[in-house]
mmCIF file of C-alpha atoms and ligand atoms in Angstrom:
data_model
loop_
_atom_site.group_PDB
_atom_site.id
_atom_site.type_symbol
_atom_site.label_atom_id
_atom_site.label_comp_id
_atom_site.label_asym_id
_atom_site.label_seq_id
_atom_site.Cartn_x
_atom_site.Cartn_y
_atom_site.Cartn_z
ATOM 1 C CA MET A 16 7.924 8.011 -38.829
ATOM 2 C CA THR A 17 8.958 8.978 -35.331
ATOM 3 C CA GLN A 18 11.431 6.890 -33.626
ATOM 4 C CA ASN A 19 10.500 7.239 -30.006
ATOM 5 C CA LEU A 20 10.354 3.770 -28.517
ATOM 6 C CA THR A 21 12.710 2.260 -26.017
ATOM 7 C CA LEU A 22 13.296 -1.386 -26.112
ATOM 8 C CA PHE A 23 14.228 -3.171 -22.946
ATOM 9 C CA THR A 24 15.900 -6.506 -23.456
ATOM 10 C CA GLY A 25 18.070 -9.081 -21.569
ATOM 11 C CA ILE A 26 15.405 -10.464 -19.355
ATOM 12 C CA LYS A 27 15.543 -14.097 -18.519
ATOM 13 C CA GLU A 28 12.017 -14.062 -17.119
ATOM 14 C CA LEU A 29 9.561 -11.121 -17.576
ATOM 15 C CA VAL A 30 6.852 -11.500 -14.971
ATOM 16 C CA THR A 31 3.921 -9.619 -16.225
ATOM 17 C CA MET A 32 1.185 -10.621 -13.732
ATOM 18 C CA ALA A 33 -1.168 -10.497 -16.776
ATOM 19 C CA GLY A 34 -3.161 -13.550 -15.821
ATOM 20 C CA ALA A 35 -3.725 -12.147 -12.280
ATOM 21 C CA ALA A 36 -4.962 -8.934 -13.821
ATOM 22 C CA ALA A 37 -7.182 -10.860 -16.249
ATOM 23 C CA LYS A 38 -8.820 -12.611 -13.219
ATOM 24 C CA ASP A 39 -9.136 -9.397 -11.380
ATOM 25 C CA GLY A 40 -6.757 -10.670 -8.662
ATOM 26 C CA ARG A 41 -9.062 -13.610 -7.703
ATOM 27 C CA ARG A 42 -8.455 -17.254 -7.652
ATOM 28 C CA VAL A 43 -4.944 -16.869 -9.107
ATOM 29 C CA SER A 44 -2.665 -19.955 -9.809
ATOM 30 C CA ASP A 45 0.856 -20.495 -11.067
ATOM 31 C CA ASP A 46 0.060 -19.687 -14.694
ATOM 32 C CA ASP A 47 -1.289 -16.335 -13.804
ATOM 33 C CA MET A 48 2.128 -14.918 -13.137
ATOM 34 C CA GLY A 49 2.326 -14.453 -16.930
ATOM 35 C CA VAL A 50 6.038 -15.280 -17.078
ATOM 36 C CA ILE A 51 7.615 -14.667 -20.574
ATOM 37 C CA LYS A 52 11.059 -16.437 -20.969
ATOM 38 C CA ASN A 53 13.630 -14.312 -22.686
ATOM 39 C CA GLY A 54 11.228 -11.401 -22.579
ATOM 40 C CA ALA A 55 11.342 -7.808 -23.787
ATOM 41 C CA PHE A 56 9.177 -4.767 -23.785
ATOM 42 C CA LEU A 57 8.699 -1.554 -25.512
ATOM 43 C CA VAL A 58 8.085 1.800 -23.827
ATOM 44 C CA GLU A 59 6.728 5.002 -25.239
ATOM 45 C CA LYS A 60 6.242 8.107 -23.112
ATOM 46 C CA GLY A 61 6.501 6.153 -19.829
ATOM 47 C CA ARG A 62 3.806 3.512 -20.941
ATOM 48 C CA LEU A 63 4.166 -0.034 -22.193
ATOM 49 C CA VAL A 64 3.291 -0.459 -25.889
ATOM 50 C CA TRP A 65 4.293 -4.036 -26.221
ATOM 51 C CA THR A 66 5.553 -7.053 -24.089
ATOM 52 C CA GLY A 67 6.663 -10.481 -25.489
ATOM 53 C CA ARG A 68 9.563 -12.510 -26.339
ATOM 54 C CA GLU A 69 12.824 -10.785 -27.353
ATOM 55 C CA SER A 70 12.804 -12.637 -30.622
ATOM 56 C CA ALA A 71 9.262 -11.704 -31.397
ATOM 57 C CA VAL A 72 9.263 -7.853 -31.579
ATOM 58 C CA PRO A 73 6.609 -6.931 -34.245
ATOM 59 C CA ARG A 74 8.187 -5.540 -37.421
ATOM 60 C CA ASP A 75 6.214 -2.305 -37.494
ATOM 61 C CA LEU A 76 7.306 -1.480 -34.013
ATOM 62 C CA LYS A 77 10.842 -2.371 -34.632
ATOM 63 C CA LYS A 78 11.111 0.485 -37.044
ATOM 64 C CA ARG A 79 10.194 2.970 -34.374
ATOM 65 C CA ILE A 80 12.922 1.942 -31.954
ATOM 66 C CA LYS A 81 15.151 4.770 -30.801
ATOM 67 C CA LYS A 82 17.106 3.031 -28.016
ATOM 68 C CA THR A 83 17.757 -0.376 -26.861
ATOM 69 C CA LEU A 84 18.607 -1.111 -23.130
ATOM 70 C CA ASP A 85 20.018 -4.516 -22.185
ATOM 71 C CA LEU A 86 18.914 -4.972 -18.628
ATOM 72 C CA LYS A 87 20.909 -8.159 -17.907
ATOM 73 C CA ALA A 88 18.231 -9.248 -15.619
ATOM 74 C CA GLU A 89 17.377 -12.575 -14.058
ATOM 75 C CA ALA A 90 13.857 -11.230 -13.906
ATOM 76 C CA VAL A 91 11.890 -7.997 -14.465
ATOM 77 C CA VAL A 92 8.684 -7.674 -12.326
ATOM 78 C CA PRO A 93 5.927 -5.084 -11.989
ATOM 79 C CA GLY A 94 6.813 -2.322 -9.711
ATOM 80 C CA PHE A 95 5.466 -3.244 -6.160
ATOM 81 C CA VAL A 96 2.435 -1.280 -5.013
ATOM 82 C CA GLU A 97 2.758 -0.581 -1.290
ATOM 83 C CA CYS A 98 -0.907 0.311 -0.530
ATOM 84 C CA HIS A 99 -0.907 0.962 3.252
ATOM 85 C CA THR A 100 1.636 2.983 5.138
ATOM 86 C CA HIS A 101 1.770 5.681 7.867
ATOM 87 C CA LEU A 102 4.974 7.084 6.223
ATOM 88 C CA VAL A 103 5.228 10.536 7.758
ATOM 89 C CA PHE A 104 6.010 10.586 11.371
ATOM 90 C CA ALA A 105 8.750 11.689 13.724
ATOM 91 C CA GLY A 106 10.379 9.952 16.739
ATOM 92 C CA ASP A 107 9.934 6.336 17.590
ATOM 93 C CA ARG A 108 8.135 4.208 20.004
ATOM 94 C CA ALA A 109 10.927 1.905 21.007
ATOM 95 C CA ALA A 110 10.343 2.427 24.735
ATOM 96 C CA GLU A 111 6.713 1.535 24.432
ATOM 97 C CA PHE A 112 7.658 -1.605 22.456
ATOM 98 C CA GLU A 113 9.723 -2.648 25.423
ATOM 99 C CA GLU A 114 6.626 -1.949 27.686
ATOM 100 C CA ARG A 115 4.528 -4.002 25.486
ATOM 101 C CA ASN A 116 6.983 -6.793 25.725
ATOM 102 C CA ARG A 117 6.856 -6.553 29.533
ATOM 103 C CA GLY A 118 3.162 -7.123 29.400
ATOM 104 C CA VAL A 119 1.395 -3.623 29.000
ATOM 105 C CA THR A 120 -1.100 -3.858 26.200
ATOM 106 C CA TYR A 121 -1.318 -1.571 23.152
ATOM 107 C CA GLN A 122 -4.809 -0.397 24.325
ATOM 108 C CA GLU A 123 -3.514 0.305 27.874
ATOM 109 C CA ILE A 124 -0.737 2.470 26.429
ATOM 110 C CA ALA A 125 -3.283 4.269 24.161
ATOM 111 C CA ALA A 126 -5.641 4.904 27.004
ATOM 112 C CA ARG A 127 -3.027 6.593 29.120
ATOM 113 C CA GLY A 128 -2.293 8.989 26.237
ATOM 114 C CA GLY A 129 0.668 7.171 24.728
ATOM 115 C CA GLY A 130 0.736 5.151 21.405
ATOM 116 C CA ILE A 131 -0.622 7.202 18.579
ATOM 117 C CA LEU A 132 -0.640 10.269 20.901
ATOM 118 C CA THR A 133 3.052 9.807 21.677
ATOM 119 C CA THR A 134 3.778 10.138 17.870
ATOM 120 C CA MET A 135 1.279 12.909 17.650
ATOM 121 C CA LYS A 136 3.340 15.082 19.957
ATOM 122 C CA ALA A 137 6.592 14.373 17.955
ATOM 123 C CA VAL A 138 4.853 15.234 14.640
ATOM 124 C CA ARG A 139 3.289 18.425 15.874
ATOM 125 C CA ALA A 140 6.800 19.542 17.173
ATOM 126 C CA ALA A 141 8.543 18.678 13.938
ATOM 127 C CA SER A 142 8.889 21.124 11.119
ATOM 128 C CA LYS A 143 7.751 20.388 7.509
ATOM 129 C CA ALA A 144 11.374 20.136 6.445
ATOM 130 C CA GLN A 145 12.241 17.645 9.153
ATOM 131 C CA LEU A 146 9.224 15.504 8.382
ATOM 132 C CA LEU A 147 9.993 15.550 4.662
ATOM 133 C CA LYS A 148 13.648 14.521 5.252
ATOM 134 C CA LEU A 149 12.428 11.485 7.326
ATOM 135 C CA ALA A 150 9.660 10.571 4.843
ATOM 136 C CA GLN A 151 12.065 10.895 1.813
ATOM 137 C CA LYS A 152 14.497 8.499 3.425
ATOM 138 C CA ARG A 153 11.775 6.009 4.076
ATOM 139 C CA ALA A 154 10.363 6.367 0.528
ATOM 140 C CA ASP A 155 13.835 5.647 -0.825
ATOM 141 C CA VAL A 156 13.988 2.457 1.270
ATOM 142 C CA PHE A 157 10.713 1.360 -0.384
ATOM 143 C CA VAL A 158 12.035 2.206 -3.849
ATOM 144 C CA GLN A 159 15.178 0.187 -3.219
ATOM 145 C CA GLN A 160 12.855 -2.796 -2.754
ATOM 146 C CA GLY A 161 11.147 -2.235 -6.110
ATOM 147 C CA VAL A 162 8.166 -0.095 -4.893
ATOM 148 C CA THR A 163 6.933 2.395 -7.510
ATOM 149 C CA THR A 164 3.580 3.320 -6.053
ATOM 150 C CA LEU A 165 3.373 4.270 -2.354
ATOM 151 C CA GLU A 166 0.381 5.120 -0.276
ATOM 152 C CA ALA A 167 0.944 7.383 2.717
ATOM 153 C CA LYS A 168 -1.630 8.235 5.360
ATOM 154 C CA THR A 169 -1.689 11.261 7.796
ATOM 155 C CA GLY A 170 -3.102 10.683 11.384
ATOM 156 C CA TYR A 171 -0.304 11.576 13.593
ATOM 157 C CA ALA A 172 -1.027 15.345 13.905
ATOM 158 C CA LEU A 173 -4.825 15.358 14.700
ATOM 159 C CA ASN A 174 -5.050 19.135 14.362
ATOM 160 C CA GLU A 175 -5.616 21.319 11.294
ATOM 161 C CA LYS A 176 -2.156 22.850 10.956
ATOM 162 C CA ASP A 177 -0.094 19.735 11.375
ATOM 163 C CA GLU A 178 -2.406 17.431 9.465
ATOM 164 C CA ILE A 179 -2.212 19.932 6.447
ATOM 165 C CA LYS A 180 1.725 19.977 7.105
ATOM 166 C CA THR A 181 1.720 16.148 6.709
ATOM 167 C CA LEU A 182 -0.406 16.255 3.655
ATOM 168 C CA GLN A 183 1.946 18.810 2.142
ATOM 169 C CA VAL A 184 4.885 16.533 2.922
ATOM 170 C CA HIS A 185 3.157 13.778 0.817
ATOM 171 C CA LYS A 186 3.214 16.084 -2.139
ATOM 172 C CA LEU A 187 6.853 16.839 -1.770
ATOM 173 C CA ILE A 188 8.188 13.290 -1.674
ATOM 174 C CA GLU A 189 10.138 12.393 -4.823
ATOM 175 C CA GLY A 190 10.458 9.104 -6.604
ATOM 176 C CA PRO A 191 7.506 6.784 -6.223
ATOM 177 C CA ARG A 192 3.967 7.713 -7.174
ATOM 178 C CA ILE A 193 2.458 8.823 -3.864
ATOM 179 C CA VAL A 194 -1.215 8.154 -3.066
ATOM 180 C CA SER A 195 -2.072 10.611 -0.301
ATOM 181 C CA THR A 196 -4.720 9.568 2.311
ATOM 182 C CA PHE A 197 -6.248 11.751 5.005
ATOM 183 C CA LEU A 198 -6.503 9.719 8.189
ATOM 184 C CA GLY A 199 -7.317 12.541 10.595
ATOM 185 C CA ALA A 200 -9.838 10.070 12.117
ATOM 186 C CA HIS A 201 -6.890 7.871 13.512
ATOM 187 C CA ALA A 202 -7.278 8.726 17.200
ATOM 188 C CA ILE A 203 -8.992 11.318 19.456
ATOM 189 C CA PRO A 204 -6.524 14.052 20.298
ATOM 190 C CA PRO A 205 -6.472 15.596 23.898
ATOM 191 C CA GLU A 206 -8.311 18.867 22.673
ATOM 192 C CA PHE A 207 -11.556 16.943 22.144
ATOM 193 C CA LYS A 208 -13.634 15.058 24.702
ATOM 194 C CA THR A 209 -15.469 12.613 22.501
ATOM 195 C CA PRO A 210 -14.978 10.942 19.086
ATOM 196 C CA ASP A 211 -18.096 12.677 17.805
ATOM 197 C CA GLU A 212 -16.883 16.106 18.775
ATOM 198 C CA TYR A 213 -13.559 15.491 17.040
ATOM 199 C CA LEU A 214 -15.310 14.118 13.883
ATOM 200 C CA LYS A 215 -17.400 17.270 13.762
ATOM 201 C CA PHE A 216 -14.125 19.208 13.604
ATOM 202 C CA LEU A 217 -12.789 16.814 10.884
ATOM 203 C CA THR A 218 -15.973 17.259 8.999
ATOM 204 C CA SER A 219 -15.125 20.929 8.752
ATOM 205 C CA LEU A 220 -11.586 20.266 7.719
ATOM 206 C CA LEU A 221 -12.525 17.944 4.728
ATOM 207 C CA PRO A 222 -13.694 20.670 2.334
ATOM 208 C CA LYS A 223 -10.325 22.612 2.909
ATOM 209 C CA ILE A 224 -8.297 19.514 2.067
ATOM 210 C CA ALA A 225 -10.468 18.917 -1.033
ATOM 211 C CA LYS A 226 -10.072 22.359 -2.149
ATOM 212 C CA GLN A 227 -6.283 22.309 -1.898
ATOM 213 C CA LYS A 228 -6.200 18.870 -3.549
ATOM 214 C CA LEU A 229 -3.917 17.519 -0.701
ATOM 215 C CA ALA A 230 -5.309 14.025 -0.534
ATOM 216 C CA GLU A 231 -7.217 11.558 -2.813
ATOM 217 C CA ARG A 232 -8.477 9.375 -0.142
ATOM 218 C CA VAL A 233 -9.997 9.515 3.365
ATOM 219 C CA ASP A 234 -9.540 6.738 5.857
ATOM 220 C CA ILE A 235 -10.931 6.118 9.324
ATOM 221 C CA PHE A 236 -10.095 3.794 12.237
ATOM 222 C CA ILE A 237 -13.211 2.073 13.227
ATOM 223 C CA GLU A 238 -12.625 0.362 16.612
ATOM 224 C CA LYS A 239 -13.879 0.385 20.155
ATOM 225 C CA GLY A 240 -12.473 3.378 21.883
ATOM 226 C CA PHE A 241 -11.770 5.108 18.561
ATOM 227 C CA PHE A 242 -14.629 5.678 15.950
ATOM 228 C CA SER A 243 -17.836 3.831 15.538
ATOM 229 C CA VAL A 244 -19.662 2.700 12.316
ATOM 230 C CA GLU A 245 -22.489 5.032 13.231
ATOM 231 C CA SER A 246 -20.308 8.130 13.195
ATOM 232 C CA ALA A 247 -18.168 6.925 10.361
ATOM 233 C CA LYS A 248 -21.097 6.736 7.984
ATOM 234 C CA PRO A 249 -21.972 10.442 7.580
ATOM 235 C CA PHE A 250 -18.325 11.340 7.738
ATOM 236 C CA LEU A 251 -17.370 9.043 4.869
ATOM 237 C CA LYS A 252 -20.523 10.075 2.965
ATOM 238 C CA LEU A 253 -19.368 13.653 3.086
ATOM 239 C CA ALA A 254 -15.811 12.608 1.957
ATOM 240 C CA ARG A 255 -17.459 10.889 -0.992
ATOM 241 C CA GLU A 256 -19.467 13.968 -1.939
ATOM 242 C CA LEU A 257 -16.280 16.032 -1.890
ATOM 243 C CA GLY A 258 -14.633 13.599 -4.378
ATOM 244 C CA PHE A 259 -12.399 11.487 -2.008
ATOM 245 C CA GLU A 260 -12.251 7.834 -2.283
ATOM 246 C CA VAL A 261 -12.801 6.125 1.027
ATOM 247 C CA VAL A 262 -11.077 3.270 2.846
ATOM 248 C CA ILE A 263 -11.441 1.881 6.406
ATOM 249 C CA HIS A 264 -9.097 0.558 9.106
ATOM 250 C CA ALA A 265 -11.555 -2.315 9.847
ATOM 251 C CA ASP A 266 -12.002 -5.015 12.513
ATOM 252 C CA GLN A 267 -8.311 -4.969 13.585
ATOM 253 C CA LEU A 268 -8.666 -5.386 17.328
ATOM 254 C CA SER A 269 -12.308 -6.484 17.580
ATOM 255 C CA LEU A 270 -15.318 -7.170 15.231
ATOM 256 C CA SER A 271 -16.572 -3.578 15.088
ATOM 257 C CA GLY A 272 -18.444 -3.611 11.740
ATOM 258 C CA GLY A 273 -15.881 -1.737 9.755
ATOM 259 C CA THR A 274 -15.608 -4.425 7.121
ATOM 260 C CA ASP A 275 -19.377 -4.623 6.571
ATOM 261 C CA LEU A 276 -19.500 -0.838 6.253
ATOM 262 C CA ALA A 277 -16.626 -0.890 3.637
ATOM 263 C CA VAL A 278 -18.538 -3.440 1.574
ATOM 264 C CA GLU A 279 -21.877 -1.617 1.974
ATOM 265 C CA ILE A 280 -20.485 1.740 0.725
ATOM 266 C CA GLY A 281 -18.225 0.178 -1.897
ATOM 267 C CA ALA A 282 -14.937 1.330 -0.446
ATOM 268 C CA HIS A 283 -11.893 0.306 -2.436
ATOM 269 C CA SER A 284 -10.326 -1.368 0.504
ATOM 270 C CA ALA A 285 -10.990 -2.686 4.031
ATOM 271 C CA ASP A 286 -7.563 -2.910 5.830
ATOM 272 C CA HIS A 287 -6.496 -5.241 8.628
ATOM 273 C CA VAL A 288 -9.766 -7.308 8.591
ATOM 274 C CA ILE A 289 -8.651 -9.694 11.334
ATOM 275 C CA GLN A 290 -11.648 -10.256 13.511
ATOM 276 C CA LEU A 291 -14.122 -11.438 10.799
ATOM 277 C CA ASP A 292 -16.853 -13.961 11.267
ATOM 278 C CA GLU A 293 -17.874 -16.329 8.472
ATOM 279 C CA THR A 294 -20.606 -14.034 7.182
ATOM 280 C CA ALA A 295 -18.305 -11.002 7.117
ATOM 281 C CA ILE A 296 -15.636 -13.146 5.303
ATOM 282 C CA ARG A 297 -18.147 -14.166 2.631
ATOM 283 C CA ARG A 298 -19.587 -10.716 2.154
ATOM 284 C CA LEU A 299 -16.149 -9.142 1.747
ATOM 285 C CA ALA A 300 -14.930 -11.901 -0.667
ATOM 286 C CA GLN A 301 -17.919 -11.421 -2.891
ATOM 287 C CA SER A 302 -17.616 -7.712 -2.915
ATOM 288 C CA SER A 303 -15.572 -5.425 -5.071
ATOM 289 C CA THR A 304 -13.684 -4.127 -1.903
ATOM 290 C CA THR A 305 -10.123 -5.438 -1.638
ATOM 291 C CA ALA A 306 -9.023 -6.964 1.720
ATOM 292 C CA VAL A 307 -5.692 -5.538 2.748
ATOM 293 C CA ALA A 308 -3.778 -7.879 5.006
ATOM 294 C CA LEU A 309 -0.948 -6.358 7.154
ATOM 295 C CA PRO A 310 0.800 -9.370 8.650
ATOM 296 C CA ALA A 311 3.842 -7.522 9.904
ATOM 297 C CA ALA A 312 1.478 -5.509 12.160
ATOM 298 C CA ASP A 313 -0.067 -8.772 13.376
ATOM 299 C CA LEU A 314 3.361 -10.074 14.144
ATOM 300 C CA TYR A 315 4.257 -7.058 16.220
ATOM 301 C CA MET A 316 0.827 -6.975 17.880
ATOM 302 C CA ARG A 317 1.136 -10.634 18.605
ATOM 303 C CA CYS A 318 -2.515 -11.050 17.443
ATOM 304 C CA ALA A 319 -4.282 -13.363 14.976
ATOM 305 C CA TYR A 320 -3.642 -12.907 11.239
ATOM 306 C CA PRO A 321 -6.484 -12.157 8.821
ATOM 307 C CA PRO A 322 -8.424 -15.034 7.306
ATOM 308 C CA SER A 323 -6.776 -14.488 3.972
ATOM 309 C CA ARG A 324 -6.837 -18.194 3.063
ATOM 310 C CA LYS A 325 -10.581 -18.260 3.524
ATOM 311 C CA LEU A 326 -11.093 -14.925 1.727
ATOM 312 C CA LEU A 327 -9.061 -16.180 -1.217
ATOM 313 C CA ASP A 328 -10.858 -19.519 -1.320
ATOM 314 C CA GLU A 329 -14.258 -17.717 -1.349
ATOM 315 C CA GLY A 330 -13.022 -15.735 -4.442
ATOM 316 C CA GLY A 331 -11.934 -12.624 -2.660
ATOM 317 C CA ARG A 332 -8.990 -10.289 -3.533
ATOM 318 C CA VAL A 333 -6.398 -9.901 -0.920
ATOM 319 C CA ALA A 334 -3.661 -7.285 -1.073
ATOM 320 C CA LEU A 335 -0.591 -7.137 1.194
ATOM 321 C CA ALA A 336 1.218 -4.213 2.645
ATOM 322 C CA THR A 337 3.586 -3.238 5.445
ATOM 323 C CA ASP A 338 1.345 -0.893 7.474
ATOM 324 C CA PHE A 339 4.674 0.828 8.202
ATOM 325 C CA ASN A 340 4.323 3.003 11.291
ATOM 326 C CA PRO A 341 6.226 3.529 14.573
ATOM 327 C CA GLY A 342 3.693 1.680 16.805
ATOM 328 C CA SER A 343 2.163 -1.494 15.451
ATOM 329 C CA SER A 344 4.448 -2.115 12.448
ATOM 330 C CA PRO A 345 7.859 -0.483 12.651
ATOM 331 C CA THR A 346 9.240 -2.305 9.551
ATOM 332 C CA GLN A 347 9.401 -1.402 5.837
ATOM 333 C CA SER A 348 10.342 -4.947 4.736
ATOM 334 C CA LEU A 349 8.114 -6.242 1.925
ATOM 335 C CA SER A 350 10.180 -9.442 2.239
ATOM 336 C CA LEU A 351 8.971 -10.052 5.740
ATOM 337 C CA VAL A 352 5.221 -9.233 4.733
ATOM 338 C CA GLY A 353 5.460 -11.785 1.901
ATOM 339 C CA LEU A 354 7.127 -14.369 4.078
ATOM 340 C CA LEU A 355 4.366 -13.993 6.807
ATOM 341 C CA ALA A 356 1.795 -14.253 4.176
ATOM 342 C CA ARG A 357 3.133 -17.505 3.117
ATOM 343 C CA LEU A 358 3.936 -18.918 6.579
ATOM 344 C CA GLU A 359 1.095 -17.564 8.647
ATOM 345 C CA MET A 360 -1.745 -17.125 6.138
ATOM 346 C CA LYS A 361 -0.895 -19.990 3.843
ATOM 347 C CA MET A 362 -0.985 -17.780 0.788
ATOM 348 C CA THR A 363 0.661 -19.330 -2.256
ATOM 349 C CA LEU A 364 3.523 -17.579 -4.005
ATOM 350 C CA PRO A 365 1.425 -16.346 -7.003
ATOM 351 C CA GLU A 366 -1.145 -15.074 -4.395
ATOM 352 C CA VAL A 367 1.601 -13.200 -2.534
ATOM 353 C CA TRP A 368 2.907 -11.607 -5.805
ATOM 354 C CA THR A 369 -0.668 -10.669 -6.784
ATOM 355 C CA GLY A 370 -1.073 -9.233 -3.293
ATOM 356 C CA LEU A 371 1.829 -6.871 -3.625
ATOM 357 C CA THR A 372 1.076 -5.842 -7.266
ATOM 358 C CA TYR A 373 -2.303 -6.081 -8.941
ATOM 359 C CA SER A 374 -4.577 -6.495 -5.887
ATOM 360 C CA ALA A 375 -2.681 -3.749 -4.083
ATOM 361 C CA ALA A 376 -3.312 -1.590 -7.208
ATOM 362 C CA CYS A 377 -6.996 -2.380 -6.831
ATOM 363 C CA ALA A 378 -6.884 -1.254 -3.226
ATOM 364 C CA LEU A 379 -5.716 2.167 -4.502
ATOM 365 C CA ASN A 380 -8.056 1.982 -7.537
ATOM 366 C CA LEU A 381 -5.061 2.268 -9.770
ATOM 367 C CA GLN A 382 -5.340 -1.049 -11.542
ATOM 368 C CA LYS A 383 -5.859 0.508 -14.913
ATOM 369 C CA ASP A 384 -2.364 2.087 -14.663
ATOM 370 C CA VAL A 385 -0.232 -0.101 -12.490
ATOM 371 C CA GLY A 386 0.078 -3.607 -10.878
ATOM 372 C CA SER A 387 0.927 -5.616 -14.011
ATOM 373 C CA LEU A 388 3.094 -5.242 -17.058
ATOM 374 C CA GLU A 389 0.768 -4.938 -20.000
ATOM 375 C CA PRO A 390 0.437 -2.636 -22.973
ATOM 376 C CA GLY A 391 -1.130 0.611 -22.008
ATOM 377 C CA LYS A 392 0.121 0.428 -18.383
ATOM 378 C CA CYS A 393 2.802 2.470 -16.713
ATOM 379 C CA ALA A 394 6.347 1.199 -17.338
ATOM 380 C CA ASP A 395 6.746 0.734 -13.632
ATOM 381 C CA PHE A 396 9.178 -2.213 -13.009
ATOM 382 C CA ALA A 397 11.893 -3.738 -10.884
ATOM 383 C CA VAL A 398 14.952 -5.497 -12.082
ATOM 384 C CA LEU A 399 15.996 -8.595 -10.047
ATOM 385 C CA SER A 400 19.482 -10.096 -9.930
ATOM 386 C CA GLU A 401 18.016 -13.377 -8.893
ATOM 387 C CA ASP A 402 15.143 -15.770 -9.796
ATOM 388 C CA TRP A 403 11.811 -14.105 -8.686
ATOM 389 C CA ARG A 404 10.933 -17.324 -6.870
ATOM 390 C CA SER A 405 13.720 -16.433 -4.370
ATOM 391 C CA LEU A 406 11.720 -13.494 -2.920
ATOM 392 C CA PHE A 407 9.513 -13.983 0.099
ATOM 393 C CA TYR A 408 11.609 -16.861 1.282
ATOM 394 C CA SER A 409 14.551 -15.506 3.300
ATOM 395 C CA ILE A 410 13.670 -12.667 5.725
ATOM 396 C CA GLY A 411 15.023 -9.384 4.564
ATOM 397 C CA HIS A 412 16.149 -10.692 1.238
ATOM 398 C CA HIS A 413 15.615 -7.970 -1.474
ATOM 399 C CA PRO A 414 17.425 -8.783 -4.764
ATOM 400 C CA VAL A 415 16.237 -5.710 -6.500
ATOM 401 C CA VAL A 416 19.113 -3.991 -8.445
ATOM 402 C CA GLN A 417 17.075 -1.360 -10.366
ATOM 403 C CA THR A 418 13.646 0.335 -10.008
ATOM 404 C CA TRP A 419 11.935 2.216 -12.819
ATOM 405 C CA ARG A 420 8.806 4.356 -12.888
ATOM 406 C CA GLU A 421 7.140 5.376 -16.116
ATOM 407 C CA GLY A 422 10.272 4.425 -17.991
ATOM 408 C CA ARG A 423 12.590 6.530 -15.791
ATOM 409 C CA ARG A 424 15.155 4.977 -13.522
ATOM 410 C CA LEU A 425 14.628 5.746 -9.783
ATOM 411 C CA PHE A 426 17.171 3.439 -8.334
HETATM 412 O O1 NIG B 507 -2.708 0.479 11.193
HETATM 413 N N1 NIG B 507 -4.807 0.843 13.662
HETATM 414 C C1 NIG B 507 -4.491 1.966 13.685
HETATM 415 N N2 NIG B 507 -3.413 2.464 13.175
HETATM 416 C C2 NIG B 507 -2.068 1.844 12.966
HETATM 417 C C3 NIG B 507 -1.256 1.951 14.162
HETATM 418 C C4 NIG B 507 -0.754 3.205 14.400
HETATM 419 C C5 NIG B 507 0.232 3.434 15.557
HETATM 420 O O2 NIG B 507 0.185 2.551 16.491
HETATM 421 O O3 NIG B 507 0.952 4.292 15.466
HETATM 422 C C6 NIG B 507 -2.253 0.596 12.355
HETATM 423 O O4 NIG B 507 -1.916 -0.519 12.983
HETATM 424 FE FE1 FE B 508 -2.565 1.310 9.356
#
């Protein structure tokens, strides 16, 4: 018999999120946190083979234990899944933030060639090594908060050479599992006169990205002044045909039809989803598409928060993420995101935990591998030095003392 199992013990509360996973992230309540008191789990080749009470390790598995690790943990929780970030960028937009506070709007700044285009200039000017150094530091900050899966979008280069450069940076980041998303359709660069001209160019770029396997997903910003539903349709259709999964930045600043399109084409996620009417809310809630709420961006943009409460009450699945980027959400704090979800969107604590674990995994279509601690899934977890109930309470409070991905310690 091969002894190749590692037993993890010393866990006051093992938060599995198994109930939330069983309910597919919908209508979760307190019991769905799947808390096991005095818990333990067994890992083989980076995957969980058993979870349960420390006193109840099955006899046949006990014989195969090679190593036992006492985590001395108040709690062990699933590694967080950060499903929406614009991780790779250079420079900052602190000066524009000051302008916005003095009354200039985000759209006015964008219209005069600032905003996303300000960051575009900095990203084009930065070398791959410089971008990687910045991105790696940021990825480490996420890992220190217990993040084990991290989505990253391009969209600050808006030309072939530097979008590819950004995608290559995604592949070089170490630590968390990176989900790479091509968001060339983020804004219209100065080289193109109309959104459609630029989309035509992006259409020619997609096969190259597919061939080099630089991204798993394609995203598009559907919004007045950016890209329309009509032009997004053929673009996303081609992306699909090339094997990409598709997601949409939808209905952030105005009701532009992005959410309905996401539902219609069965996109894994519709992100932002703020300006929804009752019909759009119901359609989204009843679909397989995950709504991704980004409340830190809403705080910075001083806009409304998405109707998460309504979406959840209608049986929808709501994920939470930082939307970390230098413009609308210059923060990496999961603690702030969870707190805003509770305060401003009236999400319950189990809904917040589900939003940052199982539902976020659904948004990335990785729910079979991550998002809960159950046999067969990756041994991705965070060790807490405090009760898990103390998270998403004080702003900036991150009592994560260890982070593990596939049975390997990252932090
Ligand atoms: O998700 N909505 C578009 N994109 C970003 C903002 C990017 C930026 O301002 O740099 C967002 O909020
Ligand atoms: Fe975003």
